XYZ file of C-alpha atoms in Angstrom:
539
model
C -56.308 34.372 30.666
C -52.576 33.828 30.987
C -49.993 31.894 29.011
C -46.420 31.126 30.099
C -43.775 29.637 27.821
C -41.158 27.854 29.935
C -37.840 26.409 28.716
C -37.948 22.606 28.852
C -34.850 21.691 26.802
C -32.800 23.076 23.927
C -35.523 21.907 21.533
C -38.718 22.059 23.568
C -40.876 24.411 25.617
C -43.591 23.833 28.172
C -46.629 26.031 27.524
C -48.552 26.621 30.754
C -52.210 27.686 30.635
C -54.933 28.358 33.201
C -56.832 25.091 32.975
C -57.534 21.934 30.975
C -60.145 23.650 28.780
C -57.621 26.246 27.559
C -55.001 23.538 27.078
C -57.290 21.487 24.854
C -58.383 24.656 23.023
C -54.802 25.608 22.147
C -54.054 21.999 21.222
C -57.015 21.968 18.826
C -55.770 25.201 17.254
C -52.264 23.802 16.744
C -53.610 20.569 15.277
C -55.923 22.430 12.872
C -53.265 24.948 11.807
C -49.727 23.766 12.703
C -46.877 26.200 13.274
C -43.965 25.602 10.905
C -41.044 24.199 12.873
C -43.163 22.671 15.659
C -42.993 18.887 15.935
C -44.532 16.601 18.514
C -46.962 17.936 21.089
C -47.546 16.234 24.449
C -50.648 17.547 26.275
C -50.853 17.711 30.055
C -53.481 18.799 32.554
C -52.628 22.494 32.146
C -49.695 22.391 29.762
C -48.479 21.505 26.287
C -44.923 20.265 25.776
C -43.910 21.421 22.286
C -40.860 20.177 20.426
C -39.555 22.769 17.970
C -36.675 23.337 15.569
C -34.574 26.225 16.940
C -33.013 26.679 13.478
C -36.428 27.570 12.046
C -37.854 29.724 14.834
C -36.666 31.075 18.149
C -38.346 30.417 21.453
C -39.427 34.057 21.552
C -40.973 33.868 18.071
C -42.749 30.642 18.986
C -44.096 32.206 22.178
C -45.481 35.190 20.250
C -47.297 32.898 17.809
C -48.737 30.824 20.645
C -50.010 33.905 22.448
C -51.884 34.979 19.318
C -53.706 31.648 19.035
C -57.298 31.155 20.255
C -57.425 29.213 23.496
C -61.158 28.912 24.019
C -62.244 25.307 23.785
C -64.909 24.739 21.176
C -67.640 22.379 22.153
C -67.440 19.211 20.120
C -69.990 16.513 19.605
C -69.902 13.894 22.306
C -67.580 11.119 21.241
C -68.280 7.410 21.204
C -68.850 5.734 24.560
C -66.459 2.959 25.622
C -67.746 0.805 28.477
C -65.150 -0.746 30.761
C -66.123 -3.442 33.289
C -64.207 -3.071 36.550
C -63.706 -5.378 39.520
C -63.644 -2.839 42.345
C -61.264 -4.585 44.744
C -58.283 -2.237 44.453
C -55.818 -1.958 47.319
C -56.441 1.794 47.703
C -60.247 1.682 47.615
C -60.672 1.806 51.395
C -58.013 4.513 51.765
C -59.687 6.687 49.118
C -63.005 6.246 50.877
C -61.399 7.359 54.139
C -59.815 10.406 52.514
C -63.198 11.477 51.145
C -65.220 10.606 54.241
C -67.483 8.133 52.430
C -67.816 4.355 52.191
C -66.015 2.187 49.582
C -69.405 1.380 48.050
C -70.041 5.118 47.624
C -66.660 5.526 45.900
C -67.677 2.835 43.402
C -71.080 4.430 42.896
C -69.524 7.802 42.176
C -66.845 6.358 39.870
C -69.474 4.532 37.777
C -72.188 7.163 38.097
C -71.129 9.523 35.291
C -69.157 9.480 32.064
C -65.477 10.374 31.870
C -63.917 12.249 28.944
C -60.645 11.207 27.238
C -58.757 14.501 27.521
C -55.305 13.396 26.347
C -52.912 10.452 26.349
C -49.433 10.028 27.749
C -47.268 8.390 30.441
C -47.344 5.018 28.647
C -48.756 3.560 25.398
C -52.525 3.366 25.727
C -52.723 5.376 28.954
C -55.512 7.951 28.703
C -56.098 10.806 31.139
C -59.848 10.846 31.824
C -61.349 14.116 33.020
C -64.814 14.861 34.358
C -66.505 12.207 36.441
C -67.769 12.883 39.929
C -66.621 16.159 41.504
C -65.687 14.545 44.830
C -63.314 12.062 43.152
C -61.434 14.970 41.600
C -60.077 15.770 45.060
C -58.151 12.497 45.410
C -54.374 13.182 45.548
C -51.520 11.005 44.328
C -49.953 8.609 46.801
C -47.203 10.178 48.901
C -44.877 7.345 47.835
C -45.325 5.874 44.322
C -45.492 2.112 43.905
C -42.695 0.434 41.976
C -45.209 -1.809 40.175
C -48.876 -1.346 39.363
C -50.482 -4.293 37.519
C -51.845 -3.943 33.985
C -55.530 -3.099 33.856
C -55.446 -1.241 37.188
C -58.165 1.437 37.323
C -56.997 4.418 39.340
C -57.720 8.054 40.246
C -55.494 10.986 41.212
C -55.110 14.703 40.658
C -58.567 15.228 39.138
C -58.229 12.374 36.632
C -59.038 8.701 36.304
C -57.117 6.253 34.149
C -56.304 2.629 33.379
C -52.709 1.370 33.476
C -52.126 -0.506 30.186
C -49.077 -2.416 31.457
C -47.260 -3.203 34.641
C -45.391 -0.025 35.533
C -44.457 2.266 38.413
C -47.128 4.754 39.403
C -48.469 6.973 42.139
C -52.225 6.947 41.466
C -54.780 5.433 43.844
C -55.966 1.994 42.667
C -59.727 1.360 42.842
C -59.922 -1.888 40.885
C -58.999 -3.652 37.671
C -60.497 -4.135 34.210
C -59.844 -7.185 31.987
C -60.136 -5.045 28.822
C -56.688 -4.440 27.212
C -55.877 -0.759 26.717
C -53.061 -1.416 24.244
C -53.008 -4.070 21.507
C -50.657 -3.932 18.521
C -53.088 -6.093 16.543
C -55.685 -3.329 16.840
C -55.787 -0.208 14.637
C -55.069 2.067 16.364
C -53.405 0.036 19.136
C -54.691 2.354 21.881
C -58.311 1.563 22.839
C -59.033 5.041 24.189
C -58.697 8.061 21.900
C -59.089 11.785 22.713
C -62.715 12.891 22.405
C -64.217 9.562 23.444
C -66.282 9.058 26.583
C -65.613 6.257 29.059
C -68.226 4.657 31.252
C -67.001 2.390 34.054
C -69.303 -0.507 34.955
C -69.169 -2.423 38.232
C -68.376 -6.032 37.241
C -68.746 -7.403 40.754
C -66.338 -9.805 42.424
C -63.350 -10.974 40.444
C -63.491 -14.609 39.240
C -60.929 -16.775 41.003
C -59.192 -17.713 37.746
C -58.768 -14.021 36.847
C -56.999 -12.965 40.039
C -53.578 -13.147 38.446
C -52.255 -9.965 36.805
C -53.132 -9.511 33.170
C -50.323 -10.070 30.674
C -48.749 -7.175 28.768
C -48.490 -7.108 24.995
C -44.732 -7.736 24.744
C -44.445 -10.700 22.477
C -41.680 -12.451 20.603
C -41.130 -11.410 17.036
C -42.019 -14.018 14.424
C -39.319 -16.676 14.221
C -36.717 -16.037 11.586
C -35.934 -18.896 9.270
C -32.420 -17.695 8.458
C -33.084 -18.367 4.773
C -33.457 -16.029 1.830
C -36.424 -16.081 -0.557
C -34.828 -18.850 -2.576
C -34.340 -21.087 0.445
C -30.566 -20.630 0.625
C -29.106 -20.036 4.113
C -28.540 -16.391 4.922
C -25.603 -15.058 6.870
C -26.593 -14.280 10.450
C -25.464 -13.675 13.999
C -26.560 -16.199 16.611
C -26.886 -15.143 20.239
C -24.947 -17.622 22.375
C -25.021 -15.574 25.587
C -27.139 -12.398 25.938
C -25.341 -11.085 29.020
C -27.129 -8.781 31.446
C -29.151 -7.045 28.729
C -28.922 -7.167 24.931
C -31.535 -5.211 22.982
C -32.129 -4.176 19.424
C -31.968 -0.391 19.193
C -32.029 2.146 16.379
C -32.816 5.867 16.450
C -36.291 5.166 17.836
C -39.874 5.894 16.809
C -40.505 9.662 16.946
C -43.972 10.873 16.011
C -45.949 8.415 18.175
C -46.576 10.704 21.153
C -50.271 10.876 20.250
C -50.566 7.209 21.265
C -48.490 7.674 24.406
C -45.400 6.116 22.818
C -42.039 7.798 23.390
C -39.226 7.739 20.828
C -36.961 5.381 22.838
C -33.935 4.293 20.741
C -30.230 4.007 21.479
C -28.891 5.455 24.722
C -25.691 6.517 22.925
C -26.865 7.618 19.498
C -23.411 8.749 18.388
C -21.971 5.297 19.083
C -24.805 3.620 17.141
C -24.247 5.865 14.126
C -20.490 5.244 14.254
C -20.937 1.448 14.368
C -23.176 1.582 11.312
C -20.753 3.786 9.373
C -17.926 1.354 10.100
C -19.770 -1.500 8.351
C -21.291 0.602 5.564
C -24.888 0.607 6.837
C -27.248 3.553 6.882
C -26.527 5.539 10.044
C -29.955 4.765 11.538
C -29.873 0.967 11.089
C -30.625 -1.166 14.139
C -27.712 -2.445 16.220
C -27.408 -4.691 19.239
C -27.139 -2.522 22.358
C -25.225 -4.399 25.050
C -25.420 -3.248 28.675
C -22.243 -4.130 30.573
C -20.743 -7.250 28.918
C -20.868 -11.034 28.947
C -22.359 -11.240 25.442
C -21.226 -13.947 23.023
C -22.281 -13.839 19.355
C -21.530 -16.504 16.766
C -21.307 -15.893 13.027
C -23.394 -18.125 10.757
C -21.703 -17.780 7.393
C -19.391 -14.857 6.645
C -20.328 -11.569 8.323
C -18.795 -8.174 9.049
C -19.440 -6.460 12.373
C -18.203 -3.422 14.292
C -18.384 -2.660 18.001
C -18.451 0.896 19.390
C -19.507 2.611 22.600
C -18.053 1.390 25.889
C -14.334 0.601 26.173
C -13.403 -2.968 27.060
C -12.023 -6.287 25.829
C -13.283 -7.713 22.547
C -12.176 -11.250 21.716
C -12.594 -13.396 18.606
C -12.626 -17.176 19.163
C -12.213 -19.362 16.067
C -14.027 -22.705 15.721
C -10.739 -24.527 16.500
C -10.398 -22.685 19.815
C -7.776 -20.116 18.845
C -8.481 -16.719 20.317
C -7.143 -13.206 19.893
C -8.085 -9.647 20.718
C -9.782 -7.586 18.009
C -10.221 -3.806 18.024
C -13.290 -1.790 18.764
C -14.069 1.179 16.520
C -13.122 -0.890 13.444
C -14.829 -3.354 11.075
C -14.190 -7.012 11.958
C -14.669 -9.881 9.458
C -16.090 -13.063 10.979
C -16.023 -16.464 9.331
C -18.571 -19.223 9.772
C -18.485 -20.439 13.388
C -16.371 -17.576 14.736
C -17.472 -16.293 18.126
C -17.231 -12.695 19.302
C -16.948 -12.172 23.079
C -17.749 -8.748 24.575
C -16.086 -8.435 27.974
C -17.057 -6.231 30.892
C -16.538 -2.527 30.105
C -13.509 -0.743 31.480
C -15.218 2.608 30.864
C -18.792 3.414 29.910
C -21.733 1.031 30.083
C -23.168 0.297 26.637
C -21.650 -1.197 23.497
C -23.184 -1.217 20.017
C -22.742 -4.117 17.604
C -23.527 -3.307 13.964
C -23.997 -6.096 11.398
C -23.150 -5.230 7.799
C -26.379 -5.381 5.793
C -28.556 -4.680 8.824
C -30.542 -6.965 11.129
C -33.646 -8.609 9.711
C -36.235 -8.269 12.444
C -39.764 -6.924 12.083
C -40.345 -3.297 13.005
C -42.942 -2.271 15.580
C -44.503 1.129 14.897
C -41.741 1.868 12.416
C -38.750 0.923 14.561
C -36.774 -2.064 15.836
C -36.031 -0.305 19.139
C -37.204 -1.983 22.335
C -38.710 0.417 24.870
C -38.117 -1.140 28.292
C -40.762 1.000 30.030
C -43.519 0.680 27.445
C -42.554 -2.883 26.438
C -42.887 -1.950 22.764
C -40.642 -3.414 20.076
C -38.804 -6.691 19.446
C -38.174 -8.287 22.860
C -34.775 -8.517 24.569
C -32.393 -10.956 22.925
C -32.098 -14.419 24.430
C -29.732 -17.360 23.975
C -30.560 -19.145 20.720
C -31.915 -16.089 18.894
C -30.830 -15.800 15.258
C -30.341 -12.381 13.658
C -30.155 -12.795 9.865
C -28.548 -10.170 7.651
C -31.251 -8.047 6.047
C -29.494 -7.557 2.672
C -26.517 -6.087 0.852
C -28.328 -3.626 -1.431
C -27.304 0.013 -1.160
C -24.449 -0.521 1.283
C -21.467 1.780 1.533
C -17.878 0.615 1.789
C -16.589 -0.313 5.227
C -14.261 2.299 6.677
C -13.270 4.568 9.509
C -15.706 6.328 11.822
C -13.668 8.019 14.511
C -15.864 9.091 17.427
C -14.466 12.326 18.826
C -15.734 13.009 22.319
C -14.875 13.167 26.004
C -13.412 9.892 27.376
C -16.101 7.666 28.815
C -16.471 7.608 32.616
C -15.460 4.823 34.968
C -17.313 3.920 38.156
C -16.149 6.151 41.002
C -14.968 8.962 38.752
C -16.644 12.368 38.611
C -18.422 13.494 35.431
C -19.681 16.992 34.669
C -22.970 17.295 32.788
C -24.069 20.580 31.255
C -27.701 21.380 32.051
C -30.292 23.970 31.072
C -32.720 25.169 33.740
C -36.503 24.820 33.461
C -39.369 24.305 33.193
C -40.104 24.154 36.962
C -36.992 25.809 38.348
C -39.165 28.333 40.205
C -40.718 25.498 42.223
C -37.449 25.136 44.155
C -35.852 27.224 46.879
C -32.755 29.370 46.187
C -30.858 27.013 48.489
C -31.885 24.029 46.336
C -30.764 25.808 43.180
C -27.358 26.498 44.694
C -27.119 22.917 45.955
C -27.960 21.449 42.545
C -24.656 22.647 41.084
C -22.575 22.779 44.261
C -22.733 19.194 45.503
C -21.807 15.894 43.894
C -24.482 13.322 43.089
C -23.840 9.562 42.973
C -25.504 7.243 40.436
C -27.399 4.485 42.290
C -27.976 0.837 41.247
C -31.652 1.646 40.567
C -30.616 3.296 37.288
C -31.592 1.904 33.876
C -32.701 2.985 30.399
C -35.629 4.924 31.882
C -33.298 7.135 33.856
C -30.375 7.609 36.211
C -31.399 7.745 39.858
C -28.895 9.867 41.722
C -28.283 10.460 45.408
C -26.865 13.560 47.069
C -25.844 14.212 50.654
C -28.598 16.838 50.870
C -31.952 16.598 49.048
C -33.389 19.430 46.979
C -36.142 21.371 48.748
C -39.178 22.892 47.069
C -40.559 26.398 47.398
C -43.895 25.227 45.958
C -45.245 22.174 47.743
C -48.536 21.885 45.855
C -49.198 18.794 43.764
C -48.069 19.266 40.178
C -50.686 18.317 37.560
C -49.367 15.774 35.048
C -47.323 17.385 32.283
C -44.968 16.410 29.476
C -41.323 15.602 30.160
C -38.457 16.028 27.702
C -35.552 13.675 27.036
C -32.878 14.523 29.590
C -35.318 16.064 32.085
C -34.089 16.172 35.692
C -37.217 15.324 37.648
C -37.287 15.762 41.417
C -39.729 13.534 43.336
C -40.843 14.144 46.903
C -37.620 12.619 48.271
C -35.621 15.516 46.806
C -33.251 13.040 45.096
C -33.368 13.603 41.305
C -33.990 11.229 38.412
C -32.361 11.982 35.054
C -34.812 10.857 32.351
C -33.149 8.990 29.478
C -34.267 7.135 26.329
C -37.200 5.156 27.778
C -38.612 7.897 30.018
C -42.402 8.369 30.339
C -43.940 11.082 28.165
C -45.621 12.705 31.152
C -44.814 12.999 34.830
C -46.221 14.394 38.031
C -43.105 15.752 39.728
C -41.399 19.079 38.930
C -38.465 19.168 36.501
C -35.695 21.460 37.701
C -33.610 21.328 34.514
C -32.603 19.281 31.498
C -29.339 17.722 30.324
C -27.865 19.681 27.418
C -28.242 17.785 24.112
C -24.483 17.439 23.632
C -24.219 15.473 26.879
C -27.150 13.064 26.400
C -24.943 10.336 24.877
C -22.481 10.756 27.742
C -25.324 10.396 30.268
C -26.275 7.099 28.617
C -22.770 5.765 29.327
C -22.473 6.678 33.036
C -21.913 3.595 35.258
C -23.394 2.974 38.686
C -21.188 4.541 41.355
C -20.089 7.440 39.170
C -20.260 10.895 40.733
C -21.979 13.693 38.792
C -21.652 17.449 38.944
C -24.053 19.741 37.117
C -22.863 22.802 35.211
C -25.633 25.278 34.372
C -25.234 26.626 30.810
C -28.681 28.209 30.326
C -30.792 29.958 32.939
C -34.512 29.958 33.639
C -36.178 32.635 31.486
C -39.964 32.228 31.227
C -41.987 34.266 28.739
C -45.398 35.352 30.017
C -48.500 36.828 28.367
C -51.687 38.053 30.057
C -54.906 38.951 28.254
């Protein structure tokens, strides 16, 4: 047996084992007897992504403890069986049959003919990786070009696994059909239908009813309406959304600790700017703010409020009820009277602004956070015109004051930005020429970028030394994933927990906030600050 500990980020390692059985065995050991300093664990097909505190233990010390752990998988009692009806009319059914040299009917027979085992969860909330099943179906590869949208409820196979997409999302698995059973429901405890250890039995449900041919709806839902009144019925101070602009979301520091359900932390793209905005108005540093992408947002004060705007640089205008207008500063508390409107103009540098409301924003939390995850569609939904954001309360507030944010000036479109990166965990999957090219050439941020990640384009793509298909494995915040095109994606706040393309490196933690402020059209250069140094053990 072998075990490799690969650098994945400044605070995480990717532990590579021989097979799924060893992976689940080591996972069981870590869950039964945790290692002090180790946080979240994201299982993959042959790997565990471990987050750890480098102030409590070094990567070398962690590797030594992992190597001493038992990795043999203990047989457990068969878990509960979950039956899932499937309409086998997927767009890849015929192609899968052709790849395997059998008929579509035989594919269905094999997919329903034996139980599948919930090995681990990841990629998206409620997505379970199902192992076992028919041996022939384990040979089905991922699609050569991933789809930009797979409908919720899609039942698919790839890379030795089967799974059900809980929501509409991008994906590269082969679609066999669709189930009407929701995989993720916040009204259920736990929200994820499929849990590790359970068995899944797919049942052929025949032809799809005509009325069910539309795609199933996701679970994103509006938060309960806010009355804007306190417990005594008196009106509460609030901010009203007059114009939401391109994108206005509630964000805080996210929801860490939910990886077991396939839920990533999400949270603010520029965490330093969010903390600074809250300090300016006397809130706790982790209170939710309004994250504004670009500009065009207009907020109106209901009653007297105090706000602060940080993050991107750009015009900020206060318009009084009588029409008078004047510029107000960013990076400072601003008092608004009843009816005053605050206009956030288009950024001159950076992308995202953060609006803090003194007293906090009274919106319900979802899984312990007000952050909206754009990939998973978890959290209070994007703000819309007419939304009212009441002040949560004044108890325990600090005085308003200064919160100078000392950092590199924010980038403008067309400028060149240098990002420090750390190599790993799949650096050895790339050719020496690709490694030289990664740091030597400039990369341009494309319009396909968002909170999930920055898609960047270089004159020359990165070439791989290992062309085999990579089994699904955990991905860290800031991971630089390289799909088959050779043009990287820089994973940001709403990235998937697992991915199927090799990660060549990771953005250094001190540049993550900067990455969240890079506009489309900006040029990027990578500066390697930590090399690729795997630690390997063989029994």
